[in-house]
CSV table of C-alpha atoms in Angstrom, one decimal:
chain,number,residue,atom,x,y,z
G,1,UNK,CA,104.7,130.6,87.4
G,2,UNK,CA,107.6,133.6,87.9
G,3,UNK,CA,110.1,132.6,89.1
G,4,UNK,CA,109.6,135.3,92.4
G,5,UNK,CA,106.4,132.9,93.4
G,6,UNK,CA,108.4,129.9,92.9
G,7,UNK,CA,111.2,131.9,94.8
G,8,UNK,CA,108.8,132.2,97.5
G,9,UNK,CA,107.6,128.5,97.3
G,10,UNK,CA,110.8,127.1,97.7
G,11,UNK,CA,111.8,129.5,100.8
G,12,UNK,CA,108.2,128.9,102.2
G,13,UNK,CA,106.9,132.3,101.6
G,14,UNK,CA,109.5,133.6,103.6
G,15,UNK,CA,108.7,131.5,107.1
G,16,UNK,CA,111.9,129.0,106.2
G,17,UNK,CA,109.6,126.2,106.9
G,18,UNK,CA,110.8,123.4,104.6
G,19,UNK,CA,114.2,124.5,107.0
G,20,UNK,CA,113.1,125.8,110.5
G,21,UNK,CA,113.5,122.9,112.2
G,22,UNK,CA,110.2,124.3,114.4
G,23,UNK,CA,108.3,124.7,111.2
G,24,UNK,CA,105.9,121.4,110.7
G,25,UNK,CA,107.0,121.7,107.8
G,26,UNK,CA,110.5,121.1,108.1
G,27,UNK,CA,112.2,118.5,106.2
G,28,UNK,CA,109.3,118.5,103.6
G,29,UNK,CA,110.3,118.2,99.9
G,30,UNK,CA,109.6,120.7,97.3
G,31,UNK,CA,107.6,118.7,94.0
G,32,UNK,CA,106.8,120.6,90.8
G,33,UNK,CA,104.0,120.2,88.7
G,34,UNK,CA,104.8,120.7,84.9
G,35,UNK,CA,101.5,122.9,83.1
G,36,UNK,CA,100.6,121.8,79.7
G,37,UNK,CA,102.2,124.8,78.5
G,38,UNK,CA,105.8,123.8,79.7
G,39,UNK,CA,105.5,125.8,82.6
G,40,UNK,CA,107.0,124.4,86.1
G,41,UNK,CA,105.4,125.4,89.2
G,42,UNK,CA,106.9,124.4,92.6
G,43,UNK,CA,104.9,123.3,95.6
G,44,UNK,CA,105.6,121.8,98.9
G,45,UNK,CA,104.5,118.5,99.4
G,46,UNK,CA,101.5,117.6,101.2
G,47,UNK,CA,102.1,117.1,105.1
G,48,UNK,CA,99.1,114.3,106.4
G,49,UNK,CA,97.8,115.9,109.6
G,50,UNK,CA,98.8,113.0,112.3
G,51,UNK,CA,96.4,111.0,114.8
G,52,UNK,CA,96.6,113.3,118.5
G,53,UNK,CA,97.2,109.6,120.2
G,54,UNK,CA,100.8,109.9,119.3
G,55,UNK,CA,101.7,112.7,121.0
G,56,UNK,CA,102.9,112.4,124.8
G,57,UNK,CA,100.3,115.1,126.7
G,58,UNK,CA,101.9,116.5,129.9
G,59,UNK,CA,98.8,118.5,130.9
G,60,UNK,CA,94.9,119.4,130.2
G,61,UNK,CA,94.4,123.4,129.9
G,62,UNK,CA,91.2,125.3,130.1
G,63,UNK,CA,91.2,128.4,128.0
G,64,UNK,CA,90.8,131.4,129.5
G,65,UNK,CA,89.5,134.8,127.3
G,66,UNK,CA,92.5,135.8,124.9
G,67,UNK,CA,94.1,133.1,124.7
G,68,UNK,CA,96.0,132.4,121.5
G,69,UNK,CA,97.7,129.1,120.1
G,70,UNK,CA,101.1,131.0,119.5
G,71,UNK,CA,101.3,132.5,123.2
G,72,UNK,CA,100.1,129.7,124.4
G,73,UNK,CA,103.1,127.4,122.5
G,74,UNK,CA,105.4,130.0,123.6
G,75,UNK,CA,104.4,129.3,127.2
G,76,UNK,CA,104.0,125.7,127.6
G,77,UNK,CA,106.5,124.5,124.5
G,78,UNK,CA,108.9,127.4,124.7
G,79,UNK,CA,108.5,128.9,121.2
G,80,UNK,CA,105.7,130.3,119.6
G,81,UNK,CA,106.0,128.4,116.1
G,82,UNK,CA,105.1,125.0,117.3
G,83,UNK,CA,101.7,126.1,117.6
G,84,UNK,CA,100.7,123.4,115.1
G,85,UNK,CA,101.8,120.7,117.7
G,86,UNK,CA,98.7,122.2,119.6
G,87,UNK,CA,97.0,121.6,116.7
G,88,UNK,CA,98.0,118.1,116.0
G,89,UNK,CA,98.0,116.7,119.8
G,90,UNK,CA,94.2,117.9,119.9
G,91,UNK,CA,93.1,116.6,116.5
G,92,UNK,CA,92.3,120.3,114.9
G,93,UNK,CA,92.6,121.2,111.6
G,94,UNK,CA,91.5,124.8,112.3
G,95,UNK,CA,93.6,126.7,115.0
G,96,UNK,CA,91.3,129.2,115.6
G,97,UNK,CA,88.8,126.4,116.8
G,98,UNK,CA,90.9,125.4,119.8
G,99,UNK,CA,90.9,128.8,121.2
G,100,UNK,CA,87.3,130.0,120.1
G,101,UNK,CA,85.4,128.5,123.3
G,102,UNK,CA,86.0,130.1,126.7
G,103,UNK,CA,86.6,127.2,128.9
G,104,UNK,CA,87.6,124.3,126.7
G,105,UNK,CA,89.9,122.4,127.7
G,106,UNK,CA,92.6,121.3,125.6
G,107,UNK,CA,95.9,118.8,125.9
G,108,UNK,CA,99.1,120.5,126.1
G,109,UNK,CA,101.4,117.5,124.6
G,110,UNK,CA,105.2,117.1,126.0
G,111,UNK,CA,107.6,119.6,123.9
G,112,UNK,CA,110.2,117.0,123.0
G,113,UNK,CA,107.9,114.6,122.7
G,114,UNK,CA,107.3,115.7,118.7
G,115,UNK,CA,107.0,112.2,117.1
G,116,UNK,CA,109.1,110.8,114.1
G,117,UNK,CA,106.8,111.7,111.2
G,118,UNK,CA,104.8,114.6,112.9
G,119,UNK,CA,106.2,117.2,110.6
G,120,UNK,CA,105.6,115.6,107.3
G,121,UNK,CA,103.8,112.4,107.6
């Protein structure tokens, strides 16, 4: 791999995720993976999605027609980025899914309430 990709790996495509402390994937280490031809290429290590029981939920929210995960993280968890705790604290691997249906309802977890271990297993 060039070393701009591996660049890019290593600052998390530009997103500073393995140092935002928002970023789920903060604190997550970067492997590499040698190819048979000598070549390193770096990655970030594999984050296990965590069960939604360990999360502390505050509230139940029904969504309403344009809703969107980062809006709503920015308005119940005060910053858009920890969208993913939406994620996590209602058991979805897709984002788009928790949004997609007009009048689901969805858990709104407690912001400081982020676990030990949510961000990288």
């Amino acid at each position: 791999m060039g070393s701009a990709m591996q660049s890019m790996v290593l600052a998390a495509a530009g997103t500073g995720a393995t140092t935002d402390p928002n970023s789920r994937y903060y604190g997550t280490a970067v492997e590499y993976f040698t190819r048979p031809d000598g070549t390193q290429v770096a990655y970030l290590q594999r984050r296990i999605i965590p069960q939604p029981g360990i999360y502390t939920s505050t509230q139940n929210y029904a969504i309403v027609d344009g809703d969107r995960l980062d809006n709503l993280a920015s308005k119940f968890l005060g910053n858009p980025l920890l969208f993913w705790t939406l994620c996590d604290a209602n058991g979805a691997t897709d984002p788009d899914d928790l949004t997609a249906q007009i009048g689901n309802t969805i858990l709104i977890p407690l912001a400081s309430g982020i676990p030990a271990g949510a961000r990288n297993g």
